[in-house]
Coordinates of C-alpha atoms and ligand atoms in Angstrom, one line a residue:
M135 CA 40.3 -7.6 -20.3
S136 CA 40.4 -6.1 -16.9
E137 CA 40.8 -8.0 -13.7
E138 CA 37.2 -7.3 -12.9
D139 CA 36.1 -9.1 -16.1
D140 CA 38.1 -12.1 -15.1
L141 CA 36.5 -12.4 -11.7
D142 CA 35.7 -16.1 -11.1
L143 CA 32.4 -16.1 -9.3
A144 CA 32.8 -19.8 -8.4
S145 CA 35.9 -19.0 -6.3
L146 CA 34.0 -16.6 -4.0
S147 CA 32.6 -17.7 -0.6
D148 CA 28.8 -17.7 -0.3
E149 CA 28.9 -14.3 1.4
E150 CA 31.2 -12.7 -1.1
L151 CA 29.2 -14.1 -4.0
V152 CA 26.0 -12.7 -2.7
E153 CA 27.6 -9.3 -2.2
Q154 CA 29.1 -9.6 -5.8
M155 CA 25.6 -10.4 -7.1
H156 CA 24.2 -7.3 -5.4
D157 CA 26.8 -5.3 -7.3
D158 CA 26.1 -7.2 -10.5
L159 CA 22.4 -6.6 -10.2
Y160 CA 23.1 -2.9 -9.6
D161 CA 25.2 -2.9 -12.8
G162 CA 22.5 -4.8 -14.7
L163 CA 24.8 -7.7 -15.6
K164 CA 22.4 -10.4 -16.6
D165 CA 24.9 -13.2 -17.5
E166 CA 26.7 -12.8 -14.2
I167 CA 23.4 -12.9 -12.2
C168 CA 22.4 -16.1 -14.0
E169 CA 25.8 -17.6 -13.3
G170 CA 25.6 -16.5 -9.6
V171 CA 22.1 -18.0 -9.2
N172 CA 23.3 -21.3 -10.7
I173 CA 26.4 -21.4 -8.4
L174 CA 24.3 -20.9 -5.3
L175 CA 21.9 -23.6 -6.4
E176 CA 24.7 -26.0 -7.0
R177 CA 26.0 -25.2 -3.5
G178 CA 22.7 -26.4 -2.1
W179 CA 20.9 -23.1 -1.5
T180 CA 17.2 -23.3 -1.7
P181 CA 15.6 -21.4 -4.6
Y182 CA 13.7 -19.3 -2.1
K183 CA 16.9 -18.3 -0.3
V184 CA 18.6 -17.4 -3.6
L185 CA 15.6 -15.3 -4.5
T186 CA 15.4 -13.4 -1.2
D187 CA 19.0 -13.0 -0.2
A188 CA 20.6 -12.4 -3.6
L189 CA 17.9 -11.0 -5.9
V190 CA 15.3 -9.3 -3.8
E191 CA 17.9 -7.7 -1.5
G192 CA 19.9 -6.6 -4.5
M193 CA 16.8 -4.9 -6.0
R194 CA 16.1 -3.2 -2.6
I195 CA 19.6 -1.6 -2.8
V196 CA 18.8 -0.5 -6.4
G197 CA 15.5 1.0 -5.2
V198 CA 17.3 3.1 -2.6
D199 CA 19.6 4.7 -5.1
F200 CA 16.8 5.2 -7.6
R201 CA 14.9 7.0 -5.0
D202 CA 17.9 9.2 -4.1
G203 CA 18.5 10.1 -7.7
I204 CA 21.8 8.2 -8.0
L205 CA 20.4 5.7 -10.5
F206 CA 18.0 6.6 -13.4
V207 CA 15.4 4.7 -15.4
P208 CA 17.7 3.1 -18.0
E209 CA 20.0 1.7 -15.4
V210 CA 17.1 0.4 -13.3
L211 CA 15.6 -1.2 -16.3
M212 CA 18.9 -3.1 -16.8
S213 CA 18.8 -4.1 -13.2
A214 CA 15.2 -5.3 -13.6
N215 CA 16.1 -7.3 -16.6
A216 CA 19.0 -9.0 -14.8
M217 CA 16.7 -9.7 -11.9
K218 CA 14.1 -11.2 -14.3
A219 CA 16.7 -13.4 -15.9
G220 CA 17.7 -14.8 -12.4
M221 CA 14.0 -15.2 -11.6
G222 CA 13.6 -17.2 -14.8
I223 CA 16.0 -19.9 -13.5
L224 CA 14.2 -20.0 -10.2
R225 CA 10.7 -20.0 -11.4
P226 CA 10.4 -23.7 -12.4
L227 CA 12.2 -24.8 -9.2
L228 CA 9.8 -22.8 -7.0
A229 CA 6.8 -24.2 -8.9
E230 CA 8.2 -27.8 -8.7
T231 CA 7.0 -28.5 -5.1
G232 CA 4.2 -30.8 -6.4
A233 CA 1.8 -29.3 -3.9
P234 CA -1.8 -30.2 -4.5
K235 CA -3.8 -27.5 -6.4
M236 CA -4.9 -24.9 -3.8
G237 CA -6.9 -22.6 -6.1
K238 CA -6.7 -20.2 -8.9
M239 CA -5.5 -16.6 -9.0
V240 CA -5.7 -13.9 -11.7
I241 CA -3.1 -11.3 -11.2
G242 CA -2.1 -8.1 -13.0
T243 CA -0.6 -4.6 -12.6
V244 CA -3.1 -1.8 -12.8
K245 CA -3.6 0.8 -15.6
G246 CA -0.8 3.3 -16.0
D247 CA 1.7 1.1 -14.2
I248 CA 4.4 -1.0 -15.8
H249 CA 6.2 -2.3 -12.7
D250 CA 6.0 -6.1 -12.8
I251 CA 8.8 -7.6 -10.8
G252 CA 6.9 -7.8 -7.5
K253 CA 3.8 -9.2 -9.3
N254 CA 6.0 -11.8 -11.0
L255 CA 7.5 -12.8 -7.7
V256 CA 4.0 -13.2 -6.2
S257 CA 3.0 -15.3 -9.2
M258 CA 6.1 -17.5 -8.8
M259 CA 5.6 -18.0 -5.1
M260 CA 1.9 -18.7 -5.5
E261 CA 2.6 -21.3 -8.2
G262 CA 5.2 -22.8 -5.9
A263 CA 2.5 -23.1 -3.2
G264 CA 0.2 -25.0 -5.6
F265 CA -2.0 -22.2 -7.0
E266 CA -2.7 -21.9 -10.7
V267 CA -1.8 -18.4 -11.7
I268 CA -3.1 -16.5 -14.7
D269 CA -0.9 -13.4 -15.2
I270 CA -2.6 -10.7 -17.2
G271 CA 0.5 -8.6 -17.3
I272 CA 0.9 -4.8 -16.8
N273 CA -1.1 -1.6 -17.5
N274 CA -4.5 -3.3 -17.1
P275 CA -7.7 -1.2 -17.5
V276 CA -10.7 -2.4 -15.6
E277 CA -12.1 -4.2 -18.7
N278 CA -9.1 -6.5 -18.7
Y279 CA -9.7 -7.6 -15.1
L280 CA -13.4 -8.1 -15.6
A281 CA -12.7 -10.2 -18.8
A282 CA -10.1 -12.3 -17.0
L283 CA -12.5 -13.0 -14.1
E284 CA -15.3 -14.0 -16.5
E285 CA -13.0 -16.2 -18.5
H286 CA -11.0 -17.9 -15.8
K287 CA -13.3 -17.8 -12.8
P288 CA -10.5 -17.7 -10.3
D289 CA -10.8 -17.8 -6.5
I290 CA -8.6 -14.8 -6.1
L291 CA -8.0 -11.5 -7.9
G292 CA -4.7 -9.9 -7.3
M293 CA -3.8 -6.3 -8.2
S294 CA -0.4 -4.8 -8.1
A295 CA 0.6 -1.1 -8.1
L296 CA 4.0 0.6 -7.5
L297 CA 3.1 4.2 -8.0
T298 CA 1.1 6.4 -5.7
T299 CA -0.6 7.8 -8.8
T300 CA -1.8 4.3 -10.0
M301 CA -2.8 2.7 -6.7
P302 CA -6.2 4.4 -6.5
Y303 CA -7.1 2.6 -9.7
M304 CA -7.6 -0.5 -7.6
K305 CA -10.7 1.1 -6.2
V306 CA -12.0 1.6 -9.8
V307 CA -11.7 -2.1 -10.4
I308 CA -13.4 -3.1 -7.1
D309 CA -16.2 -0.6 -7.6
A310 CA -16.8 -2.0 -11.1
M311 CA -17.0 -5.5 -9.5
V312 CA -19.5 -4.2 -6.9
E313 CA -21.6 -2.6 -9.7
K314 CA -21.7 -5.8 -11.6
G315 CA -22.8 -7.7 -8.5
I316 CA -19.7 -10.0 -8.6
R317 CA -17.6 -8.5 -5.8
D318 CA -18.3 -11.2 -3.3
D319 CA -17.6 -14.0 -5.8
Y320 CA -13.9 -13.4 -5.4
I321 CA -11.2 -12.8 -2.8
V322 CA -9.5 -9.6 -3.7
M323 CA -5.8 -9.2 -2.7
V324 CA -3.8 -6.0 -3.4
G325 CA -0.1 -5.3 -3.1
G326 CA 2.9 -3.1 -4.1
A327 CA 5.5 -1.1 -2.3
P328 CA 3.5 2.1 -1.6
L329 CA 0.4 0.3 -0.3
N330 CA -0.5 -0.6 3.3
E331 CA -3.1 -2.4 5.3
E332 CA -5.3 0.7 5.7
F333 CA -5.2 1.4 1.9
G334 CA -6.3 -2.1 1.2
Q335 CA -9.3 -1.7 3.5
A336 CA -10.1 1.7 2.2
V337 CA -10.4 0.4 -1.4
G338 CA -12.5 -2.5 -0.3
A339 CA -9.9 -5.3 -0.8
D340 CA -10.1 -8.5 1.3
A341 CA -6.3 -8.4 2.0
Y342 CA -3.1 -6.5 1.5
G343 CA 0.0 -8.6 0.9
R344 CA 3.2 -7.0 2.2
D345 CA 5.4 -9.5 0.3
A346 CA 5.2 -12.7 -1.7
A347 CA 5.7 -15.0 1.3
V348 CA 3.0 -13.3 3.4
T349 CA 0.7 -13.3 0.4
V350 CA 0.9 -17.0 0.0
E351 CA 0.0 -17.6 3.6
M352 CA -2.9 -15.1 3.5
A353 CA -4.2 -16.7 0.3
K354 CA -4.2 -20.1 1.8
D355 CA -6.1 -18.8 4.9
L356 CA -8.6 -16.9 2.8
I357 CA -9.3 -19.9 0.6
A358 CA -9.8 -22.1 3.6
R359 CA -12.2 -19.6 5.1
K360 CA -14.1 -19.3 1.8
H361 CA -14.5 -23.1 1.6
N362 CA -15.7 -23.3 5.2
Q363 CA -18.3 -20.6 4.6
L364 CA -19.5 -22.4 1.5
A365 CA -19.7 -25.7 3.4
A366 CA -21.6 -24.0 6.2
R367 CA -24.1 -22.6 3.7
T368 CA -24.7 -25.7 1.8
G369 CA -24.2 -28.2 4.6
Ligands
B12_541 C1 12.4 -1.5 -10.9 C2 11.7 -0.1 -10.8 C3 11.3 0.5 -12.0 C4 11.5 -0.2 -13.4 C5 10.3 -1.3 -13.5 C6 10.8 -2.5 -14.3 C7 9.8 -3.7 -14.1 N1 9.8 -4.5 -15.1 O1 9.1 -3.8 -13.1 C8 11.3 1.0 -14.3 C9 12.7 1.5 -14.6 C10 10.7 0.7 -15.7 C11 10.6 2.0 -13.5 C12 9.8 3.0 -14.0 C13 9.3 4.0 -13.3 N2 9.3 4.2 -11.9 CO1 10.0 2.7 -10.7 N3 10.8 1.7 -9.5 C14 11.4 0.5 -9.6 C15 12.0 0.1 -8.1 C16 13.5 0.5 -8.1 C17 11.9 -1.3 -7.7 C18 10.5 -1.9 -7.8 C19 10.6 -3.4 -7.6 O2 10.7 -4.2 -8.6 N4 10.8 -3.9 -6.3 C20 11.1 -5.2 -6.0 C21 9.8 -6.0 -5.8 C22 10.2 -7.5 -5.4 O3 9.1 -5.4 -4.7 P1 7.6 -4.9 -4.9 O4 7.3 -4.5 -6.3 O5 7.3 -4.0 -3.8 O6 6.7 -6.3 -4.7 C23 6.6 -7.0 -3.5 C24 5.4 -6.5 -2.6 O7 5.1 -5.1 -2.8 C25 4.3 -7.4 -2.9 N5 3.4 -7.2 -4.1 C26 3.7 -6.6 -5.2 N6 2.6 -6.7 -6.1 C27 1.7 -7.5 -5.4 C28 0.4 -7.8 -5.8 C29 -0.4 -8.5 -4.9 C30 -1.8 -9.0 -5.4 C31 0.1 -8.8 -3.6 C32 -0.8 -9.5 -2.7 C33 1.4 -8.5 -3.2 C34 2.2 -7.8 -4.1 O8 5.0 -8.7 -3.1 C35 6.1 -8.4 -3.9 C36 7.1 -9.5 -3.6 O9 7.6 -9.6 -2.3 C37 11.1 1.0 -7.2 C38 11.7 1.3 -5.9 C39 10.9 0.7 -4.7 N7 11.4 0.9 -3.6 O10 9.9 0.0 -4.8 C40 10.8 2.2 -8.1 C41 9.6 3.1 -7.9 C42 8.3 2.2 -7.6 N8 9.4 3.8 -9.2 C43 9.1 5.0 -9.1 C44 8.9 5.9 -10.2 C45 8.6 7.3 -9.9 C46 8.9 5.4 -11.6 C47 8.7 6.2 -12.8 C48 7.5 7.2 -12.8 C49 10.0 7.0 -13.2 C50 10.0 7.9 -14.3 N9 10.3 9.1 -14.0 O11 9.7 7.5 -15.4 C51 8.5 5.1 -13.9 C52 7.0 4.8 -14.0 C53 6.7 3.8 -15.1 C54 5.2 3.4 -15.0 N10 4.3 4.0 -15.7 O12 4.9 2.4 -14.4 C55 8.9 5.4 -7.7 C56 7.4 5.6 -7.3 C57 7.2 6.8 -6.4 C58 5.8 7.0 -6.1 N11 5.6 7.5 -4.9 O13 4.9 6.7 -6.7 C59 9.7 4.3 -6.9 C60 9.2 4.0 -5.5 C61 11.2 4.8 -6.8 C62 11.3 6.1 -6.0 N12 11.5 6.0 -4.8 O14 11.3 7.2 -6.6 N13 10.7 1.7 -12.2

């Protein structure tokens, strides 16, 4: 066994451990990521801080080297799996806030796109803020979205896309909602790394969420506004 294998994560300072976790995420080391997450939690870190400083930042670094052709799909998949394992530990903790139910969201990644880490993060943070989240997964054609809206009657529809080739599909879904006369029954939020505010407006969404934390705040605002409008109409 090499010295590297023997590395005792618990003996590292917080800063060294987080740096080591960035390396471990890069190398797709699932067990080490889980161990690191648990150590930070035991040291009193909040689940949110572990998520953002150790996991999301680690994935950002992976993203840079993927872009630059230093890492390839199989390696990034290993990183993604390690990230998901770490998120699995944090998920119940983030959802445990006991916040009153704020509303319901259906969320899914659009057709042709299998990226789901960002979507899962948004789901986790929304659950933590007291939303009920129905996650319809990846690669969703318009029919899946419409069926989920019909079945679950959420307040919010969330769509995620990470590819410039799949993001236009959001407009296909929104146009189908308009055609069915149900567009205004829902708050539509869109997100994913290649999107921006202008794109959100261009496809007819109500809001673009830059990251999971911003999304939660926007969702709360939009729900409050919707309730006020309804109250004004009926009152
Ligand atoms: C991990 C990853 C993969 C993994 C996905 C694993 C998984 N289970 O998700 C794998 C290896 C499978 C993969 C495959 C591919 N990938 Co990829 N991938 C990435 C990578 C490195 C990280 C994405 C990620 O998870 N980020 C971390 C999360 C936390 O961030 P996020 O997704 O942006 O989400 C946040 C916000 O955007 C927002 N958000 C996200 N969704 C939503 C939804 C709503 C409703 C709201 C409000 C907010 C919101 O909140 C989130 C949390 O804060 C990115 C690089 C990058 N910089 O994005 C490339 C990247 C997206 N991939 C890319 C490419 C090209 C591909 C492939 C085509 C590669 C190939 N040749 O096969 C395939 C496509 C497969 C497919 N059909 O979908 C390109 C896209 C380029 C482009 N212009 O379109 C990128 C940008 C890399 C690059 N620079 O080249 N990939």
